mmCIF file of C-alpha atoms in Angstrom:
data_model
loop_
_atom_site.group_PDB
_atom_site.id
_atom_site.type_symbol
_atom_site.label_atom_id
_atom_site.label_comp_id
_atom_site.label_asym_id
_atom_site.label_seq_id
_atom_site.Cartn_x
_atom_site.Cartn_y
_atom_site.Cartn_z
ATOM 1 C CA MET A 233 25.309 -8.501 88.100
ATOM 2 C CA VAL A 234 21.845 -10.187 88.533
ATOM 3 C CA VAL A 235 21.857 -13.916 87.147
ATOM 4 C CA ALA A 236 18.501 -15.676 85.770
ATOM 5 C CA THR A 237 17.131 -18.352 88.135
ATOM 6 C CA GLU A 238 14.470 -19.640 86.393
ATOM 7 C CA THR A 239 12.990 -19.290 82.914
ATOM 8 C CA TYR A 240 10.129 -16.500 81.808
ATOM 9 C CA ALA A 241 6.626 -17.563 81.603
ATOM 10 C CA TYR A 242 3.952 -15.348 79.978
ATOM 11 C CA ALA A 243 1.100 -14.437 82.511
ATOM 12 C CA ALA A 244 -1.724 -15.096 79.894
ATOM 13 C CA GLU A 245 -2.564 -17.376 77.510
ATOM 14 C CA PRO A 246 -2.024 -15.960 73.704
ATOM 15 C CA GLN A 247 -4.622 -15.073 72.099
ATOM 16 C CA PRO A 248 -5.966 -13.932 68.499
ATOM 17 C CA VAL A 249 -6.024 -9.614 68.505
ATOM 18 C CA ARG A 250 -9.785 -8.354 68.163
ATOM 19 C CA THR A 251 -10.811 -6.321 65.069
ATOM 20 C CA ARG A 252 -13.510 -3.565 64.845
ATOM 21 C CA ARG A 253 -15.038 -5.698 61.602
ATOM 22 C CA ARG A 254 -17.911 -8.120 62.628
ATOM 23 C CA PRO A 255 -16.815 -11.713 62.058
ATOM 24 C CA LYS A 256 -17.976 -13.525 59.204
ATOM 25 C CA TYR A 257 -19.415 -16.860 61.826
ATOM 26 C CA ARG A 258 -20.195 -16.598 64.619
ATOM 27 C CA GLU A 259 -18.251 -18.124 67.524
ATOM 28 C CA SER A 260 -19.738 -22.020 68.288
ATOM 29 C CA ASP A 261 -18.675 -21.359 72.146
ATOM 30 C CA GLU A 262 -18.588 -18.068 73.471
ATOM 31 C CA PRO A 263 -17.570 -18.247 77.040
ATOM 32 C CA GLY A 264 -20.182 -17.172 79.661
ATOM 33 C CA GLY A 265 -22.872 -17.161 77.071
ATOM 34 C CA ILE A 266 -26.575 -19.039 77.939
ATOM 35 C CA PRO A 267 -27.099 -21.654 75.216
ATOM 36 C CA SER A 268 -30.660 -21.101 74.046
ATOM 37 C CA ASN A 269 -33.368 -23.380 73.081
ATOM 38 C CA ILE A 270 -34.107 -24.436 69.949
ATOM 39 C CA MET A 271 -38.263 -24.589 70.660
ATOM 40 C CA PHE A 272 -38.659 -20.866 71.914
ATOM 41 C CA ASP A 273 -36.816 -20.048 68.850
ATOM 42 C CA ARG A 274 -39.471 -17.518 66.658
ATOM 43 C CA ARG A 275 -37.450 -18.646 63.537
ATOM 44 C CA VAL A 276 -38.070 -21.715 63.931
ATOM 45 C CA VAL A 277 -41.359 -23.671 62.855
ATOM 46 C CA ARG A 278 -43.398 -26.049 64.469
ATOM 47 C CA GLY A 279 -45.918 -28.124 63.588
ATOM 48 C CA ASN A 280 -46.086 -30.251 60.069
ATOM 49 C CA THR A 281 -43.757 -29.152 57.644
ATOM 50 C CA TYR A 282 -46.095 -30.688 54.645
ATOM 51 C CA ALA A 283 -49.126 -28.868 55.181
ATOM 52 C CA ALA A 284 -49.590 -25.066 53.712
ATOM 53 C CA GLN A 285 -48.311 -22.398 55.838
ATOM 54 C CA ILE A 286 -50.520 -19.715 57.124
ATOM 55 C CA LEU A 287 -48.298 -16.799 57.799
ATOM 56 C CA PRO A 288 -49.280 -14.396 60.091
ATOM 57 C CA ALA A 289 -51.196 -10.746 59.362
ATOM 58 C CA GLU A 290 -48.627 -9.008 61.803
ATOM 59 C CA PRO A 291 -45.650 -9.080 59.156
ATOM 60 C CA LEU A 292 -48.408 -7.889 56.678
ATOM 61 C CA MET A 293 -49.734 -5.445 58.588
ATOM 62 C CA GLU A 294 -46.417 -3.878 59.055
ATOM 63 C CA THR A 295 -45.350 -3.692 55.528
ATOM 64 C CA THR A 296 -48.646 -2.046 54.462
ATOM 65 C CA GLY A 297 -48.303 0.544 57.237
ATOM 66 C CA ARG A 298 -45.442 1.967 55.896
ATOM 67 C CA PRO A 299 -46.355 2.709 52.243
ATOM 68 C CA LYS A 300 -42.716 3.833 50.213
ATOM 69 C CA LYS A 301 -43.008 7.493 49.387
ATOM 70 C CA VAL A 302 -43.708 8.330 45.831
ATOM 71 C CA VAL A 303 -42.294 11.759 44.516
ATOM 72 C CA GLN A 304 -43.707 12.866 41.711
ATOM 73 C CA THR A 305 -42.308 16.049 39.652
ATOM 74 C CA LEU A 306 -44.225 17.895 37.861
ATOM 75 C CA LYS A 307 -43.280 19.228 34.500
ATOM 76 C CA ARG A 308 -43.763 22.836 33.869
ATOM 77 C CA ALA A 309 -45.120 23.574 30.167
ATOM 78 C CA SER A 310 -42.518 26.046 28.733
ATOM 79 C CA THR A 311 -42.360 28.082 25.606
ATOM 80 C CA PRO A 312 -40.452 27.165 22.964
ATOM 81 C CA GLU A 313 -37.561 28.891 22.245
ATOM 82 C CA PRO A 314 -37.739 31.403 18.992
ATOM 83 C CA ILE A 315 -36.730 30.768 15.648
ATOM 84 C CA ASP A 316 -33.648 32.090 14.056
ATOM 85 C CA GLY A 317 -34.515 36.406 13.450
ATOM 86 C CA ARG A 318 -37.300 36.797 15.664
ATOM 87 C CA ARG A 319 -37.867 37.497 19.751
ATOM 88 C CA HIS A 320 -40.497 36.261 22.469
ATOM 89 C CA MET A 321 -42.676 39.842 23.728
ATOM 90 C CA ASP A 322 -44.495 39.989 26.792
ATOM 91 C CA ILE A 323 -48.331 40.758 25.990
ATOM 92 C CA GLN A 324 -51.621 40.988 27.996
ATOM 93 C CA THR A 325 -53.351 37.787 27.694
ATOM 94 C CA ASP A 326 -56.285 39.497 30.548
ATOM 95 C CA ALA A 327 -60.129 39.596 29.964
ATOM 96 C CA TYR A 328 -59.659 43.591 30.456
ATOM 97 C CA LEU A 329 -57.177 45.295 28.801
ATOM 98 C CA GLU A 330 -55.778 48.430 30.663
ATOM 99 C CA GLU A 331 -52.761 51.053 29.923
ATOM 100 C CA LEU A 332 -49.180 50.281 31.406
ATOM 101 C CA THR A 333 -48.092 53.565 32.757
ATOM 102 C CA ASP A 334 -45.912 52.555 35.648
ATOM 103 C CA THR A 335 -42.376 52.366 34.991
ATOM 104 C CA VAL A 336 -40.812 49.227 36.242
ATOM 105 C CA PRO A 337 -37.268 50.560 38.534
ATOM 106 C CA GLU A 338 -34.336 49.316 36.956
ATOM 107 C CA ALA A 339 -30.670 49.340 38.754
ATOM 108 C CA GLU A 340 -27.575 47.620 37.705
ATOM 109 C CA ILE A 341 -25.494 46.100 40.280
ATOM 110 C CA SER A 342 -21.912 44.576 39.811
ATOM 111 C CA THR A 343 -20.011 42.585 42.098
ATOM 112 C CA GLN A 344 -16.121 41.067 42.160
ATOM 113 C CA THR A 345 -15.896 37.089 43.992
ATOM 114 C CA ASP A 346 -12.607 37.457 46.075
ATOM 115 C CA ALA A 347 -9.397 35.860 44.347
ATOM 116 C CA PHE A 348 -8.917 32.190 44.907
ATOM 117 C CA LEU A 349 -6.859 31.375 47.900
ATOM 118 C CA ASP A 350 -4.196 28.404 47.608
ATOM 119 C CA ARG A 351 -5.256 25.416 48.154
ATOM 120 C CA PRO A 352 -3.982 24.311 52.302
ATOM 121 C CA PRO A 353 -1.327 20.959 52.413
ATOM 122 C CA THR A 354 -2.628 17.837 52.375
ATOM 123 C CA PRO A 355 -2.716 16.441 56.224
ATOM 124 C CA ARG A 356 -0.454 13.324 56.038
ATOM 125 C CA PHE A 357 -2.671 10.542 56.573
ATOM 126 C CA ILE A 358 -2.114 8.589 59.551
ATOM 127 C CA PRO A 359 -4.387 4.826 58.885
ATOM 128 C CA MET A 360 -6.530 3.842 62.001
ATOM 129 C CA LYS A 361 -5.581 1.663 64.870
ATOM 130 C CA THR A 362 -6.917 -1.667 64.838
ATOM 131 C CA GLY A 363 -6.258 -4.525 67.368
ATOM 132 C CA VAL A 364 -6.573 -4.413 70.909
ATOM 133 C CA ASP A 365 -3.572 -3.107 72.999
ATOM 134 C CA MET A 366 -1.264 -6.141 75.013
ATOM 135 C CA GLU A 367 1.217 -4.627 77.326
ATOM 136 C CA THR A 368 3.819 -7.177 79.376
ATOM 137 C CA GLN A 369 6.966 -6.626 82.194
ATOM 138 C CA ILE A 370 10.304 -7.871 81.331
ATOM 139 C CA GLU A 371 12.948 -7.988 83.871
ATOM 140 C CA SER A 372 16.494 -6.825 83.197
ATOM 141 C CA GLY A 373 17.979 -10.694 83.320
ATOM 142 C CA GLU A 374 15.263 -12.238 82.075
ATOM 143 C CA ILE A 375 16.077 -12.687 78.533
ATOM 144 C CA PHE A 376 19.544 -13.880 77.877
ATOM 145 C CA ASP A 377 22.453 -13.531 80.267
ATOM 146 C CA PHE A 378 25.226 -10.973 78.334
ATOM 147 C CA ASP A 379 28.511 -12.759 79.228
ATOM 148 C CA LEU A 380 27.795 -16.056 78.593
ATOM 149 C CA GLU A 381 26.009 -15.508 75.257
ATOM 150 C CA VAL A 382 28.640 -12.824 73.889
ATOM 151 C CA GLU A 383 31.343 -15.124 74.044
ATOM 152 C CA PRO A 384 30.193 -17.492 70.889
ATOM 153 C CA ILE A 385 29.275 -13.753 69.402
ATOM 154 C CA LEU A 386 33.236 -12.815 69.944
ATOM 155 C CA GLU A 387 34.562 -16.050 68.901
ATOM 156 C CA VAL A 388 32.269 -15.271 65.180
ATOM 157 C CA LEU A 389 33.610 -11.650 64.851
ATOM 158 C CA VAL A 390 36.835 -12.332 65.927
ATOM 159 C CA GLY A 391 37.388 -15.538 63.427
ATOM 160 C CA LYS A 392 35.494 -13.736 60.649
ATOM 161 C CA THR A 393 37.833 -10.773 61.439
ATOM 162 C CA LEU A 394 41.118 -12.925 61.056
ATOM 163 C CA GLU A 395 39.560 -14.739 58.496
ATOM 164 C CA GLN A 396 39.339 -11.435 56.279
ATOM 165 C CA GLY A 397 42.763 -10.408 56.815
ATOM 166 C CA LEU A 398 44.099 -13.467 56.199
ATOM 167 C CA MET A 399 42.495 -13.516 52.492
ATOM 168 C CA GLU A 400 43.571 -9.640 52.494
ATOM 169 C CA VAL A 401 46.890 -11.137 52.770
ATOM 170 C CA LEU A 402 46.615 -13.898 50.745
ATOM 171 C CA GLU A 403 44.826 -11.711 47.801
ATOM 172 C CA GLU A 404 47.732 -8.926 48.174
ATOM 173 C CA GLU A 405 50.627 -11.530 47.492
ATOM 174 C CA GLU A 406 48.147 -12.879 44.150
ATOM 175 C CA LEU A 407 48.156 -9.465 43.675
ATOM 176 C CA GLU A 408 52.273 -8.651 44.007
ATOM 177 C CA ALA A 409 52.625 -12.344 41.952
ATOM 178 C CA MET A 410 50.749 -11.125 39.581
ATOM 179 C CA ARG A 411 52.431 -7.898 38.925
ATOM 180 C CA THR A 412 55.533 -9.201 38.862
ATOM 181 C CA HIS A 413 54.392 -11.992 36.386
ATOM 182 C CA GLN A 414 52.785 -8.943 34.321
ATOM 183 C CA GLU A 415 55.926 -6.956 34.195
ATOM 184 C CA ASN A 416 57.685 -10.001 32.500
ATOM 185 C CA PHE A 417 55.296 -10.542 29.994
ATOM 186 C CA GLU A 418 55.464 -7.174 28.973
ATOM 187 C CA GLN A 419 59.145 -7.603 29.073
ATOM 188 C CA ILE A 420 58.951 -10.663 26.712
ATOM 189 C CA ARG A 421 56.568 -8.879 24.566
ATOM 190 C CA ASN A 422 58.366 -6.088 23.846
ATOM 191 C CA ALA A 423 61.493 -7.437 22.687
ATOM 192 C CA GLU A 424 59.488 -9.741 20.759
ATOM 193 C CA LEU A 425 57.759 -6.452 19.254
ATOM 194 C CA ILE A 426 60.622 -4.969 18.051
ATOM 195 C CA ALA A 427 62.383 -8.161 16.814
ATOM 196 C CA THR A 428 58.744 -8.326 14.831
ATOM 197 C CA GLN A 429 59.258 -4.550 13.443
ATOM 198 C CA ARG A 430 62.870 -5.109 12.236
ATOM 199 C CA MET A 431 61.995 -8.200 10.337
ATOM 200 C CA GLU A 432 58.948 -6.007 9.077
ATOM 201 C CA ALA A 433 61.297 -3.189 8.200
ATOM 202 C CA ALA A 434 63.645 -5.618 6.108
ATOM 203 C CA GLU A 435 60.937 -7.443 4.276
ATOM 204 C CA LYS A 436 59.443 -4.335 3.516
ATOM 205 C CA ARG A 437 63.151 -2.983 2.518
ATOM 206 C CA LYS A 438 63.163 -6.569 -0.046
ATOM 207 C CA GLU A 439 59.643 -5.585 -1.383
ATOM 208 C CA GLU A 440 60.743 -1.836 -2.247
ATOM 209 C CA GLU A 441 63.834 -3.083 -3.450
ATOM 210 C CA LYS A 442 61.847 -5.669 -5.734
ATOM 211 C CA GLN A 443 59.188 -3.135 -6.693
ATOM 212 C CA ARG A 444 61.654 -0.824 -7.775
ATOM 213 C CA ARG A 445 63.683 -2.958 -9.972
ATOM 214 C CA ILE A 446 60.055 -4.123 -11.598
ATOM 215 C CA GLU A 447 59.656 -0.526 -12.202
ATOM 216 C CA GLN A 448 63.121 -0.215 -14.013
ATOM 217 C CA GLU A 449 62.360 -3.202 -16.555
ATOM 218 C CA LYS A 450 59.542 -1.778 -17.491
ATOM 219 C CA GLN A 451 61.075 1.139 -18.398
ATOM 220 C CA ARG A 452 63.765 -0.471 -20.327
ATOM 221 C CA LEU A 453 60.773 -2.351 -21.672
ATOM 222 C CA GLU A 454 59.022 1.053 -22.370
ATOM 223 C CA ARG A 455 61.978 2.425 -23.758
ATOM 224 C CA GLU A 456 63.012 -0.685 -26.478
ATOM 225 C CA GLY A 457 59.430 -0.365 -27.847
ATOM 226 C CA GLN A 458 59.560 3.477 -28.837
ATOM 227 C CA VAL A 459 62.671 2.849 -30.060
ATOM 228 C CA ARG A 460 61.484 -0.350 -32.189
ATOM 229 C CA GLN A 461 58.209 2.013 -33.142
ATOM 230 C CA LYS A 462 60.649 4.784 -34.430
ATOM 231 C CA VAL A 463 62.382 2.323 -36.466
ATOM 232 C CA ALA A 464 59.504 0.986 -38.138
ATOM 233 C CA ALA A 465 58.159 4.293 -38.525
ATOM 234 C CA SER A 466 61.306 5.309 -40.643
ATOM 235 C CA SER A 467 61.061 2.060 -42.643
ATOM 236 C CA PHE A 468 57.469 3.104 -43.469
ATOM 237 C CA ALA A 469 57.914 6.457 -44.028
ATOM 238 C CA ARG A 470 60.647 5.794 -46.358
ATOM 239 C CA GLY A 471 58.757 3.099 -48.661
ATOM 240 C CA PHE A 472 55.776 5.547 -48.469
ATOM 241 C CA LEU A 473 58.168 8.129 -49.835
ATOM 242 C CA ASP A 474 59.042 6.517 -52.262
ATOM 243 C CA THR A 475 55.642 6.365 -54.333
ATOM 244 C CA VAL A 476 53.599 9.318 -53.105
ATOM 245 C CA VAL A 477 54.990 11.863 -55.989
ATOM 246 C CA GLU A 478 53.742 9.303 -58.707
ATOM 247 C CA ASP A 479 50.401 8.482 -56.260
ATOM 248 C CA VAL A 480 50.361 12.458 -56.333
ATOM 249 C CA PHE A 481 50.725 13.278 -59.682
ATOM 250 C CA ALA A 482 47.838 10.354 -60.431
ATOM 251 C CA ASP A 483 45.354 11.466 -58.285
ATOM 252 C CA LEU A 484 45.592 15.375 -59.495
ATOM 253 C CA HIS A 485 45.126 13.927 -63.273
ATOM 254 C CA GLN A 486 42.308 12.242 -62.120
ATOM 255 C CA ALA A 487 40.763 15.128 -60.039
ATOM 256 C CA GLY A 488 40.956 16.645 -62.881
ATOM 257 C CA HIS A 489 44.019 19.460 -62.462
ATOM 258 C CA PHE A 490 45.955 18.448 -65.412
ATOM 259 C CA TYR A 491 43.777 18.207 -68.273
ATOM 260 C CA ASP A 492 43.269 18.903 -72.372
ATOM 261 C CA PRO A 493 41.458 21.672 -73.422
ATOM 262 C CA VAL A 494 39.568 20.890 -75.905
ATOM 263 C CA GLU A 495 38.538 17.644 -74.047
ATOM 264 C CA LYS A 496 37.996 19.350 -71.273
ATOM 265 C CA GLU A 497 35.522 22.295 -73.970
ATOM 266 C CA VAL A 498 33.873 18.924 -75.593
ATOM 267 C CA GLN A 499 32.734 18.332 -71.622
ATOM 268 C CA ASP A 500 31.770 21.298 -70.417
ATOM 269 C CA THR A 501 30.185 23.193 -73.353
ATOM 270 C CA PHE A 502 28.994 20.179 -76.337
ATOM 271 C CA LEU A 503 28.149 17.847 -74.439
ATOM 272 C CA PRO A 504 25.810 19.624 -72.182
ATOM 273 C CA TRP A 505 23.755 21.342 -75.662
ATOM 274 C CA LEU A 506 23.789 17.771 -77.594
ATOM 275 C CA LEU A 507 22.414 16.398 -74.349
ATOM 276 C CA ALA A 508 19.699 19.073 -74.279
ATOM 277 C CA GLU A 509 19.403 19.086 -77.751
ATOM 278 C CA THR A 510 18.515 15.113 -78.068
ATOM 279 C CA GLN A 511 16.027 15.855 -74.494
ATOM 280 C CA SER A 512 14.381 18.314 -76.637
ATOM 281 C CA GLN A 513 13.515 16.053 -79.583
ATOM 282 C CA LEU A 514 12.758 13.027 -77.530
ATOM 283 C CA GLY A 515 10.164 15.146 -75.576
ATOM 284 C CA ASN A 516 8.866 16.625 -79.227
ATOM 285 C CA MET A 517 8.529 12.668 -80.609
ATOM 286 C CA GLU A 518 7.002 11.415 -77.576
ATOM 287 C CA VAL A 519 4.453 14.397 -77.738
ATOM 288 C CA SER A 520 3.592 13.170 -81.747
ATOM 289 C CA TYR A 521 2.897 9.585 -80.546
ATOM 290 C CA ASN A 522 0.933 10.689 -77.482
ATOM 291 C CA THR A 523 -0.933 12.662 -80.134
ATOM 292 C CA ALA A 524 -0.902 10.440 -83.033
ATOM 293 C CA LYS A 525 -2.065 7.800 -80.408
ATOM 294 C CA SER A 526 -4.489 9.384 -78.690
ATOM 295 C CA ILE A 527 -6.224 10.229 -82.219
ATOM 296 C CA VAL A 528 -5.862 6.483 -83.336
ATOM 297 C CA ALA A 529 -7.456 5.333 -80.055
ATOM 298 C CA ALA A 530 -10.671 7.772 -80.573
ATOM 299 C CA ALA A 531 -11.116 6.877 -84.241
ATOM 300 C CA LEU A 532 -11.016 2.989 -82.745
ATOM 301 C CA LYS A 533 -13.345 3.951 -80.313
ATOM 302 C CA LYS A 534 -15.822 5.688 -82.410
ATOM 303 C CA LYS A 535 -15.474 2.963 -85.054
ATOM 304 C CA LEU A 536 -16.384 0.425 -82.197
ATOM 305 C CA ASP A 537 -19.101 2.244 -81.172
ATOM 306 C CA ALA A 538 -20.561 2.202 -84.733
ATOM 307 C CA GLN A 539 -20.019 -1.824 -84.453
ATOM 308 C CA GLN A 540 -21.749 -1.797 -81.635
ATOM 309 C CA LYS A 541 -24.660 0.204 -82.493
ATOM 310 C CA ALA A 542 -24.983 -2.270 -85.934
ATOM 311 C CA GLU A 543 -24.787 -5.190 -84.008
ATOM 312 C CA ASP A 544 -27.208 -4.013 -81.746
ATOM 313 C CA ALA A 545 -30.031 -3.048 -84.217
ATOM 314 C CA ARG A 546 -29.122 -6.219 -86.413
ATOM 315 C CA LYS A 547 -29.721 -8.431 -82.843
ATOM 316 C CA ALA A 548 -32.970 -6.072 -82.556
ATOM 317 C CA ALA A 549 -34.000 -6.599 -86.525
ATOM 318 C CA ILE A 550 -33.536 -10.142 -85.738
ATOM 319 C CA ALA A 551 -35.539 -10.789 -82.443
ATOM 320 C CA LYS A 552 -38.266 -8.393 -84.611
ATOM 321 C CA ALA A 553 -38.674 -10.501 -87.308
ATOM 322 C CA LYS A 554 -38.606 -13.676 -85.070
ATOM 323 C CA ALA A 555 -41.167 -12.481 -83.129
ATOM 324 C CA GLU A 556 -42.995 -11.681 -86.096
ATOM 325 C CA GLU A 557 -42.886 -15.075 -87.193
ATOM 326 C CA GLU A 558 -43.868 -16.337 -84.155
ATOM 327 C CA ALA A 559 -46.936 -14.205 -83.855
ATOM 328 C CA LYS A 560 -47.934 -15.185 -87.510
ATOM 329 C CA ALA A 561 -47.192 -18.570 -86.700
ATOM 330 C CA ALA A 562 -49.414 -18.566 -83.995
ATOM 331 C CA ALA A 563 -52.056 -16.945 -85.976
ATOM 332 C CA GLU A 564 -52.061 -19.851 -88.113
ATOM 333 C CA GLU A 565 -52.058 -22.408 -85.922
ATOM 334 C CA LYS A 566 -55.052 -20.998 -84.510
ATOM 335 C CA ALA A 567 -56.758 -20.563 -87.775
ATOM 336 C CA THR A 568 -56.081 -23.824 -88.013
ATOM 337 C CA GLU A 569 -57.425 -25.219 -85.118
ATOM 338 C CA GLU A 570 -60.861 -23.050 -85.624
ATOM 339 C CA ALA A 571 -60.751 -24.653 -89.069
ATOM 340 C CA ALA A 572 -61.031 -27.901 -87.485
ATOM 341 C CA LYS A 573 -63.536 -26.970 -85.106
ATOM 342 C CA ASP A 574 -65.873 -25.137 -87.832
ATOM 343 C CA ALA A 575 -65.499 -28.351 -89.985
ATOM 344 C CA LYS A 576 -66.518 -30.831 -86.666
ATOM 345 C CA GLU A 577 -69.333 -28.557 -85.735
ATOM 346 C CA ASP A 578 -70.163 -28.835 -89.309
ATOM 347 C CA ALA A 579 -70.138 -32.686 -89.511
ATOM 348 C CA GLU A 580 -72.216 -32.300 -86.987
ATOM 349 C CA ASP A 581 -74.755 -30.675 -88.285
ATOM 350 C CA GLY A 582 -74.872 -32.295 -91.441
ATOM 351 C CA GLU A 583 -75.307 -29.088 -93.526
ATOM 352 C CA PRO A 584 -72.760 -27.630 -95.463
ATOM 353 C CA LYS A 585 -71.607 -25.032 -95.166
ATOM 354 C CA PRO A 586 -71.498 -21.834 -98.022
ATOM 355 C CA GLU A 587 -68.309 -21.221 -100.018
ATOM 356 C CA GLY A 588 -68.001 -18.223 -98.487
ATOM 357 C CA GLU A 589 -68.065 -19.418 -94.949
ATOM 358 C CA GLU A 590 -65.442 -21.465 -95.761
ATOM 359 C CA GLU A 591 -63.006 -19.071 -97.676
ATOM 360 C CA GLU A 592 -63.337 -16.870 -94.178
ATOM 361 C CA ALA A 593 -62.661 -19.932 -91.989
ATOM 362 C CA ALA A 594 -59.659 -20.433 -94.371
ATOM 363 C CA ALA A 595 -58.469 -16.982 -93.879
#
């Protein structure tokens, strides 16, 4: 067996695997590259930075020399759709009309597409390979020595196996002890269960005996009560039957089953006739009374009307006489005033009036 005498060392330094994607930042130190001078870089502006920047015309020419293509879409005016119930027809719009005699040939052609084919199965997705392949060479015995390094592994395996076996033996013993303890517990529990069942049976028998005695006592009390009720009913019936005959005859006599023929004839025949005659006489008397009352009332009303008319005539005559007296008094007062006025006028004139005028004035 070959034993490695020296440690393994890589032939190349470790480096990151390059990808196909473009890096976000440029590497600062590229191996084998030539540093560039910024004085000859076209992107660096030289001169006064405060002066106005004059852009060269070359970029402008480049932009103006490549005009953008403008796509113009001409929309053709189309005829609107016909309204409901009408349709469009082709007509001649030429300047000179001519008769159309040629018949346009028509033919019907049909075709059938092929049946749909099943979709082919989707190929398995295989991601694209990324990175750069690298390789190395490892000789036998360079990684580890089996005989030397297998001892710790064997120690662990053997120790773990022994420990697992010991744990299984202890577990079996513990299970056996638990099984024995369970059997003892089952025996004790069964014995206690039997004793409990016996005690429950004895208690049940005592309870049944108690209920039976209670039921017997209830039946005895019920029989005694029935006997007392029968004795009381017999005593009551005996006392009731002693007076029932007298009460029955009294009730029958009161109901009219035992009656005097004369008394019954008076009650059934004479009294109803007497009551009817009395009611008839009372009715006639009431009619006469009402008639006399109405006659008296009519006479009184007539007399009152005559008195009222006489009173009204008297009041009218009094009012008329009073009015005539007032008119006469007013005429006399007026004549007196006129006579006084005339006398005053005569006195002022100094001439005495003739006697005829004085009489007329006095009248």
